[in-house]
Amino acid sequence: MSLIVMKFGGSSVGDAERMKRVAKRIVERKQAGHSCVVVVSAMGDTTDDLIDLSKQIYDGAPPAREMDMLLTTGEQVSVALLSMAIHNLGEQAVSYTGWQSGIFTEPVHGKARITDIQPQRVLNAIEQGNVVIVAGFQGMTEAGEITTLGRGGSDTTAVALAAAIKADLCEIYTDVDGIYSTDPRIVKVARKLAEISYDEMLELANLGAAVLHPRAVEYAKNYNVTLVVRSSFNYNEGTNVKEEAVMEQGIVVRGIAYDKNVARISILGVPEKPGQLAKVFLALAEVQIDVDIIVQSGVINGSADFSFTTNLADREKALDVLEQLRAEVGYREVTSEVDLVKVSIVGAGMVSSPGVAATMFKVISDLGITISLVSTSEIKMSCVIDNSRLTDVIRALHTAYGLDTAEQAFVGGPEDRR
């Protein structure tokens, strides 16, 4: 008998019929002799609907604490209904919120990090023969405040819980049957990967690939959690995420990711004095703004310009922070750009393969597109471009790096193959 954590996303439990299908799959595992802990997201578009509702009630950004109180209700609906569906199939099940499961987080609303898991209640319920169903995306601070882990946080809940209870396997069920070389909704002939390394997957997740949350991959790597991504709509073999993955012959780039939630902010005419950049980025860090690509120009007449990218949702907050620093930093002006996308290629073999960067530049240039910013590391390269030609760029890069296959990628359920 093995202990398995199974995580189902919102599309997998989007309506009553899908909820029943998931319950049947869980019961099959249970009746095969496995102990099951299930982590569930909110149904379908519930989280988006709750956010829209809050906008109708409150002008501007609602209080962060109350947003967490609101958004965590979506997962509570899912766990209760799934527990009922499993009971209806004749098996024992019990549903818990994140805090009932012993998940503790830092005192940050909206995107808290898990600090500790005390899973004794979960383990006791397993010992009693229950399927344990845990609400993803949420936890509690030491002071008893409810928090959320940020969008996609149910993946993190599942992997962290798997590490805490020493599960034999953590399966992430979604509407695709594995991890593909790029978004199969854009490239129908995307290549499904049999396995991928933690490092490659972490880069892809950080760069916009929505199939796994970056923190979930971090947990899996740090605690050596056996992780599989597979479809909740079929029984196909999924993709194994592991420490080292076998590289296919001739395939240097393993994946292409994109992120539309990008804003570029430029600070112009910054006096050339020590500590200027430190002032700016410390101030941004204090309000939980993540900064990605940073580029500084040369010094001209005692001043320099520099640009950085951040999440589009943080753009206004970042501009407010910079306005407060105007007198202290002494810059001339701040500008910002939206309608951008960051396109990235990832592969562990890139570091030893000359010409990978040149190919990316040529593909984008041949399409008549200007590159705004570039960032590189040993296993990834990113270019920020105008988002109007995203589909053309992804398809052209996929072909240029030899990733196209003869098979059609699988997306969605049997009634939703597209």
Coordinates of C-alpha atoms in Angstrom, one line a residue:
M1 CA 0.0 0.0 0.0
S2 CA 1.3 3.4 -0.9
L3 CA 0.4 6.9 0.2
I4 CA -0.6 9.2 -2.7
V5 CA -1.3 12.9 -2.8
M6 CA -3.6 13.7 -5.7
K7 CA -4.2 17.4 -6.7
F8 CA -7.1 18.4 -9.0
G9 CA -7.3 21.9 -10.5
G10 CA -10.4 24.0 -11.1
S11 CA -11.0 22.8 -14.6
S12 CA -11.0 19.2 -13.4
V13 CA -13.8 19.9 -10.9
G14 CA -15.5 22.6 -12.9
D15 CA -19.1 21.2 -12.6
A16 CA -21.0 18.4 -11.0
E17 CA -20.3 15.9 -13.7
R18 CA -16.5 16.6 -13.6
M19 CA -16.6 16.4 -9.8
K20 CA -18.2 13.0 -10.0
R21 CA -15.6 11.9 -12.5
V22 CA -12.8 13.0 -10.2
A23 CA -14.5 11.2 -7.2
K24 CA -14.7 8.0 -9.3
R25 CA -11.0 8.2 -10.1
I26 CA -10.1 8.7 -6.4
V27 CA -12.2 5.8 -5.3
E28 CA -10.5 3.6 -7.9
R29 CA -7.2 4.4 -6.3
K30 CA -8.5 3.8 -2.8
Q31 CA -10.0 0.4 -3.8
A32 CA -6.7 -0.6 -5.4
G33 CA -5.2 -0.4 -1.9
H34 CA -3.7 3.1 -1.8
S35 CA -4.2 5.7 0.9
C36 CA -5.2 9.0 -0.7
V37 CA -4.9 12.6 0.3
V38 CA -6.6 14.9 -2.3
V39 CA -6.0 18.6 -2.7
V40 CA -8.6 20.6 -4.6
S41 CA -8.8 24.0 -6.2
A42 CA -12.0 26.1 -6.5
M43 CA -14.4 25.0 -9.2
G44 CA -13.9 26.4 -12.6
D45 CA -13.9 30.2 -12.7
T46 CA -15.0 30.6 -9.0
T47 CA -12.0 32.6 -7.9
D48 CA -12.3 35.0 -10.9
D49 CA -16.0 35.4 -10.1
L50 CA -15.3 36.2 -6.5
I51 CA -12.7 38.8 -7.5
D52 CA -15.2 40.4 -9.9
L53 CA -17.8 40.5 -7.1
S54 CA -15.4 42.2 -4.8
K55 CA -14.8 44.9 -7.5
Q56 CA -18.6 45.6 -7.6
I57 CA -18.6 46.1 -3.8
Y58 CA -15.3 48.0 -3.2
D59 CA -13.8 50.9 -5.2
G60 CA -10.1 50.3 -5.8
A61 CA -8.0 47.5 -4.2
P62 CA -10.1 45.8 -1.4
P63 CA -8.5 45.2 2.0
A64 CA -6.1 42.2 1.6
R65 CA -7.3 40.4 4.7
E66 CA -10.9 40.5 3.5
M67 CA -10.0 39.3 0.1
D68 CA -8.3 36.2 1.6
M69 CA -11.4 35.6 3.7
L70 CA -13.5 35.8 0.4
L71 CA -11.3 33.8 -1.9
T72 CA -10.7 30.8 0.5
T73 CA -14.5 30.1 0.3
G74 CA -14.1 28.8 -3.3
E75 CA -11.9 25.8 -2.2
Q76 CA -14.2 25.1 0.8
V77 CA -17.1 24.6 -1.6
S78 CA -14.9 22.2 -3.7
V79 CA -13.7 20.0 -0.8
A80 CA -17.2 19.6 0.7
L81 CA -18.8 18.6 -2.6
L82 CA -16.0 16.2 -3.5
S83 CA -16.3 14.6 -0.1
M84 CA -20.0 14.1 -0.7
A85 CA -19.3 12.6 -4.1
I86 CA -16.9 10.1 -2.6
H87 CA -19.4 9.2 0.1
N88 CA -22.0 8.6 -2.6
L89 CA -19.7 6.0 -4.1
G90 CA -19.5 4.1 -0.8
E91 CA -16.2 5.2 0.5
Q92 CA -15.3 7.2 3.6
A93 CA -14.0 10.8 3.1
V94 CA -13.5 13.8 5.2
S95 CA -12.9 17.4 4.0
Y96 CA -10.6 19.9 5.7
T97 CA -9.7 23.6 5.1
G98 CA -6.1 24.5 4.9
W99 CA -5.9 25.6 8.6
Q100 CA -7.7 22.4 9.7
S101 CA -5.0 20.5 7.9
G102 CA -2.2 22.2 9.9
I103 CA -0.9 24.4 7.1
F104 CA 0.8 27.5 8.6
T105 CA 2.0 30.5 6.6
E106 CA 3.9 33.8 6.9
P107 CA 1.7 36.8 7.8
V108 CA 1.3 38.0 4.2
H109 CA -2.1 38.3 2.6
G110 CA -2.5 37.4 -1.1
K111 CA 0.7 35.4 -1.7
A112 CA 1.9 33.9 1.6
R113 CA 4.5 31.3 1.8
I114 CA 4.1 28.1 3.8
T115 CA 6.3 28.1 6.9
D116 CA 5.2 24.8 8.5
I117 CA 2.8 21.9 8.2
Q118 CA 1.6 20.0 11.2
P119 CA -0.3 17.2 9.5
Q120 CA -1.3 15.0 12.5
R121 CA -5.0 15.5 11.9
V122 CA -4.6 14.4 8.3
L123 CA -2.5 11.4 9.3
N124 CA -5.1 10.4 11.9
A125 CA -7.9 10.6 9.4
I126 CA -5.9 8.4 7.0
E127 CA -5.4 5.8 9.7
Q128 CA -9.2 5.7 10.2
G129 CA -9.6 4.7 6.5
N130 CA -10.7 8.1 5.1
V131 CA -9.9 9.7 1.9
V132 CA -8.7 13.1 3.2
I133 CA -9.7 16.1 1.0
V134 CA -7.7 19.3 1.7
A135 CA -8.6 22.8 0.4
G136 CA -5.6 24.1 -1.7
F137 CA -4.4 27.6 -1.9
Q138 CA -4.8 28.5 1.8
G139 CA -3.4 28.4 5.2
M140 CA -3.3 30.2 8.6
T141 CA -0.7 32.4 10.4
E142 CA 0.5 31.7 13.9
A143 CA -1.9 34.4 15.0
G144 CA -4.9 32.7 13.5
E145 CA -5.3 34.8 10.4
I146 CA -6.5 33.1 7.2
T147 CA -4.1 33.6 4.2
T148 CA -3.9 32.6 0.6
L149 CA -0.8 31.4 -1.3
G150 CA -1.4 33.3 -4.5
R151 CA -2.9 32.1 -7.8
G152 CA -1.9 28.5 -8.5
G153 CA -1.2 27.9 -4.9
S154 CA -3.0 24.6 -4.8
D155 CA 0.0 23.0 -6.5
T156 CA 2.1 24.3 -3.7
T157 CA -0.3 22.9 -1.1
A158 CA -0.2 19.5 -2.7
V159 CA 3.6 19.2 -2.9
A160 CA 4.2 20.7 0.5
L161 CA 1.7 18.3 2.0
A162 CA 3.2 15.4 0.2
A163 CA 6.6 16.3 1.7
A164 CA 5.1 16.7 5.2
I165 CA 3.3 13.3 5.3
K166 CA 6.2 11.6 3.4
A167 CA 3.9 10.5 0.6
D168 CA 5.2 8.0 -2.0
L169 CA 3.9 10.0 -4.9
C170 CA 2.3 13.4 -5.7
E171 CA 0.2 13.6 -8.8
I172 CA -0.9 16.9 -10.3
Y173 CA -4.1 16.3 -12.4
T174 CA -5.0 19.0 -15.0
D175 CA -6.6 19.4 -18.4
V176 CA -3.5 18.3 -20.3
D177 CA -2.0 14.9 -20.1
G178 CA 1.5 16.0 -19.2
I179 CA 4.1 18.8 -19.6
Y180 CA 4.5 19.9 -23.2
S181 CA 7.3 21.6 -25.0
T182 CA 5.0 24.7 -25.2
D183 CA 1.4 25.6 -24.7
P184 CA -0.5 23.0 -26.7
R185 CA -3.4 25.4 -27.2
I186 CA -1.0 27.5 -29.4
V187 CA 1.0 24.7 -31.0
K188 CA -1.1 21.7 -31.8
V189 CA 2.0 19.6 -32.5
A190 CA 3.7 20.4 -29.3
R191 CA 5.9 17.6 -27.9
K192 CA 4.8 15.8 -24.7
L193 CA 7.8 15.2 -22.4
A194 CA 8.2 11.9 -20.7
E195 CA 10.3 13.5 -18.0
I196 CA 11.8 16.9 -17.2
S197 CA 14.3 18.0 -14.5
Y198 CA 13.3 20.0 -11.5
D199 CA 15.6 22.9 -12.7
E200 CA 14.1 23.0 -16.2
M201 CA 10.5 22.8 -14.8
L202 CA 11.3 25.5 -12.3
E203 CA 12.5 27.8 -15.0
L204 CA 9.5 27.1 -17.2
A205 CA 7.1 27.7 -14.3
N206 CA 8.8 31.0 -13.3
L207 CA 8.7 32.1 -17.0
G208 CA 4.9 31.6 -17.4
A209 CA 4.2 27.9 -18.1
A210 CA 1.0 27.6 -16.1
V211 CA 1.0 23.8 -15.8
L212 CA 2.8 23.9 -12.4
H213 CA 3.3 26.7 -9.8
P214 CA 7.0 27.6 -9.3
R215 CA 6.8 27.2 -5.5
A216 CA 5.4 23.7 -6.0
V217 CA 8.5 22.8 -8.1
E218 CA 10.8 24.3 -5.4
Y219 CA 9.2 22.1 -2.7
A220 CA 9.5 19.0 -4.9
K221 CA 13.1 19.7 -5.6
N222 CA 14.0 20.6 -2.0
Y223 CA 12.2 17.6 -0.5
N224 CA 12.8 15.2 -3.3
V225 CA 9.0 14.7 -3.8
T226 CA 8.2 12.2 -6.6
L227 CA 6.0 14.4 -8.9
V228 CA 3.9 13.4 -11.9
V229 CA 1.7 15.7 -14.0
R230 CA -1.2 13.9 -15.8
S231 CA -4.7 14.5 -17.2
S232 CA -7.8 14.1 -15.1
F233 CA -9.7 13.3 -18.3
N234 CA -7.8 10.2 -19.4
Y235 CA -5.4 7.5 -18.1
N236 CA -2.4 8.3 -20.3
E237 CA 1.0 8.3 -18.9
G238 CA 2.0 11.7 -17.6
T239 CA 5.3 13.6 -17.2
N240 CA 7.7 12.8 -14.4
V241 CA 9.4 15.8 -12.8
K242 CA 12.7 14.6 -11.3
E243 CA 16.2 15.6 -10.3
E244 CA 17.8 14.6 -13.7
A245 CA 15.9 13.9 -16.9
V246 CA 17.2 12.1 -20.0
M247 CA 17.7 14.4 -22.9
E248 CA 16.4 13.5 -26.3
Q249 CA 18.9 13.2 -29.0
G250 CA 19.2 16.5 -30.9
I251 CA 16.8 18.4 -28.7
V252 CA 18.6 21.2 -26.9
V253 CA 15.6 23.5 -26.1
R254 CA 13.2 21.5 -24.0
G255 CA 10.4 24.1 -23.6
I256 CA 9.1 27.5 -24.7
A257 CA 7.2 29.5 -22.2
Y258 CA 5.5 32.9 -22.3
D259 CA 4.2 35.4 -19.8
K260 CA 1.7 38.1 -20.8
N261 CA 1.6 39.7 -17.3
V262 CA 4.6 41.9 -18.0
A263 CA 5.2 45.6 -17.5
R264 CA 8.4 47.5 -18.3
I265 CA 9.3 50.4 -16.1
S266 CA 12.1 52.8 -17.0
I267 CA 13.8 55.3 -14.7
L268 CA 15.5 58.0 -16.7
G269 CA 18.2 60.4 -15.6
V270 CA 19.4 58.8 -12.4
P271 CA 22.4 60.6 -10.9
E272 CA 25.5 58.4 -10.9
K273 CA 26.0 57.9 -7.1
P274 CA 26.6 54.7 -5.1
G275 CA 23.5 53.1 -3.7
Q276 CA 20.9 54.5 -6.1
L277 CA 19.7 51.1 -7.3
A278 CA 19.7 49.7 -3.8
K279 CA 17.3 52.4 -2.7
V280 CA 14.9 51.7 -5.5
F281 CA 14.9 47.9 -5.3
L282 CA 14.8 47.8 -1.5
A283 CA 11.7 50.0 -1.6
L284 CA 10.0 47.7 -4.1
A285 CA 10.9 44.6 -2.1
E286 CA 9.4 46.2 1.1
V287 CA 6.0 46.2 -0.6
Q288 CA 6.4 42.6 -2.0
I289 CA 7.0 43.6 -5.6
D290 CA 9.0 41.1 -7.6
V291 CA 11.4 42.5 -10.2
D292 CA 12.6 40.4 -13.1
I293 CA 14.9 41.7 -15.9
I294 CA 17.1 44.7 -15.0
V295 CA 19.0 46.6 -17.6
Q296 CA 21.2 49.8 -17.0
S297 CA 22.5 52.0 -19.8
G298 CA 26.0 53.6 -19.7
V299 CA 26.6 56.8 -17.8
I300 CA 26.2 60.0 -19.8
N301 CA 26.8 63.5 -18.3
G302 CA 26.8 62.0 -14.8
S303 CA 23.5 60.2 -15.1
A304 CA 22.1 56.8 -16.3
D305 CA 18.9 55.2 -17.4
F306 CA 17.7 51.8 -16.3
S307 CA 14.7 49.6 -16.9
F308 CA 13.2 46.6 -15.2
T309 CA 10.2 44.3 -15.7
T310 CA 7.6 43.4 -13.1
N311 CA 4.2 41.7 -13.0
L312 CA 1.6 43.8 -14.7
A313 CA -0.6 43.7 -11.6
D314 CA 2.2 45.4 -9.6
R315 CA 2.8 48.2 -12.1
E316 CA 0.7 50.9 -10.4
K317 CA 2.1 50.0 -7.0
A318 CA 5.6 50.2 -8.4
L319 CA 5.0 53.6 -10.0
D320 CA 3.6 54.8 -6.6
V321 CA 6.8 53.6 -4.9
L322 CA 9.0 55.4 -7.4
E323 CA 7.1 58.6 -7.1
Q324 CA 7.7 58.6 -3.4
L325 CA 11.5 58.1 -4.1
R326 CA 11.7 61.0 -6.6
A327 CA 13.3 63.5 -4.2
E328 CA 15.6 61.0 -2.7
V329 CA 16.9 59.4 -5.9
G330 CA 16.7 62.6 -8.0
Y331 CA 15.8 60.9 -11.3
R332 CA 14.4 63.0 -14.3
E333 CA 11.3 60.9 -15.1
V334 CA 9.7 57.5 -15.0
T335 CA 8.0 55.8 -18.0
S336 CA 6.2 52.5 -18.3
E337 CA 5.0 50.1 -21.0
V338 CA 2.3 47.5 -21.2
D339 CA 1.1 45.2 -24.0
L340 CA 4.3 43.3 -23.7
V341 CA 5.1 39.6 -23.4
K342 CA 8.1 37.7 -22.3
V343 CA 9.0 34.7 -24.4
S344 CA 11.5 32.3 -23.1
I345 CA 13.4 29.1 -24.1
V346 CA 14.6 26.6 -21.6
G347 CA 16.9 23.6 -21.8
A348 CA 19.7 22.1 -19.7
G349 CA 21.7 21.5 -22.8
M350 CA 21.7 25.1 -23.9
V351 CA 24.9 26.0 -22.0
S352 CA 27.0 23.7 -24.2
S353 CA 25.2 24.4 -27.5
P354 CA 26.5 27.4 -29.5
G355 CA 23.9 29.1 -31.7
V356 CA 20.9 28.7 -29.5
A357 CA 20.7 32.5 -28.8
A358 CA 21.4 33.4 -32.4
T359 CA 18.5 31.2 -33.6
M360 CA 16.1 32.9 -31.2
F361 CA 17.2 36.4 -32.3
K362 CA 17.0 35.4 -36.0
V363 CA 13.5 33.9 -35.7
I364 CA 12.1 37.0 -34.0
S365 CA 14.0 39.3 -36.4
D366 CA 12.6 37.5 -39.5
L367 CA 9.1 38.2 -38.2
G368 CA 9.9 41.9 -38.1
I369 CA 9.6 42.1 -34.4
T370 CA 11.8 44.4 -32.1
I371 CA 13.2 42.9 -28.9
S372 CA 12.9 45.3 -25.9
L373 CA 14.9 43.4 -23.2
V374 CA 17.0 40.2 -23.0
S375 CA 17.8 38.0 -20.1
T376 CA 19.9 34.9 -20.0
S377 CA 21.1 32.1 -17.7
E378 CA 22.8 28.8 -18.1
I379 CA 19.5 27.0 -19.0
K380 CA 17.2 29.8 -20.2
M381 CA 16.9 32.9 -22.4
S382 CA 14.1 35.4 -22.4
C383 CA 13.1 38.2 -24.8
V384 CA 10.5 40.9 -24.0
I385 CA 8.6 41.8 -27.2
D386 CA 5.3 43.4 -28.2
N387 CA 2.5 40.9 -27.5
S388 CA 0.6 41.3 -30.8
R389 CA 2.7 38.6 -32.5
L390 CA 3.0 36.1 -29.7
T391 CA 1.4 33.2 -31.5
D392 CA 3.6 33.6 -34.6
V393 CA 6.8 33.8 -32.4
I394 CA 5.9 30.7 -30.4
R395 CA 5.1 28.6 -33.4
A396 CA 8.2 29.8 -35.3
L397 CA 10.5 29.1 -32.4
H398 CA 9.0 25.7 -31.8
T399 CA 9.7 24.7 -35.4
A400 CA 13.2 26.3 -35.4
Y401 CA 14.3 24.2 -32.4
G402 CA 13.0 21.0 -33.9
L403 CA 10.3 20.5 -31.3
D404 CA 7.3 19.8 -33.7
T405 CA 5.9 16.3 -33.7
A406 CA 3.5 14.4 -36.0
E407 CA 1.0 13.9 -33.1
Q408 CA -1.8 16.3 -31.9
A409 CA -1.5 17.4 -28.4
F410 CA -4.2 16.5 -25.9
V411 CA -6.1 19.3 -24.2
G412 CA -9.3 19.0 -22.1
G413 CA -11.7 16.1 -21.8
P414 CA -13.0 13.7 -24.3
E415 CA -15.7 16.2 -25.2
D416 CA -13.1 19.0 -25.5
R417 CA -10.3 17.8 -27.7
R418 CA -9.1 20.8 -29.6

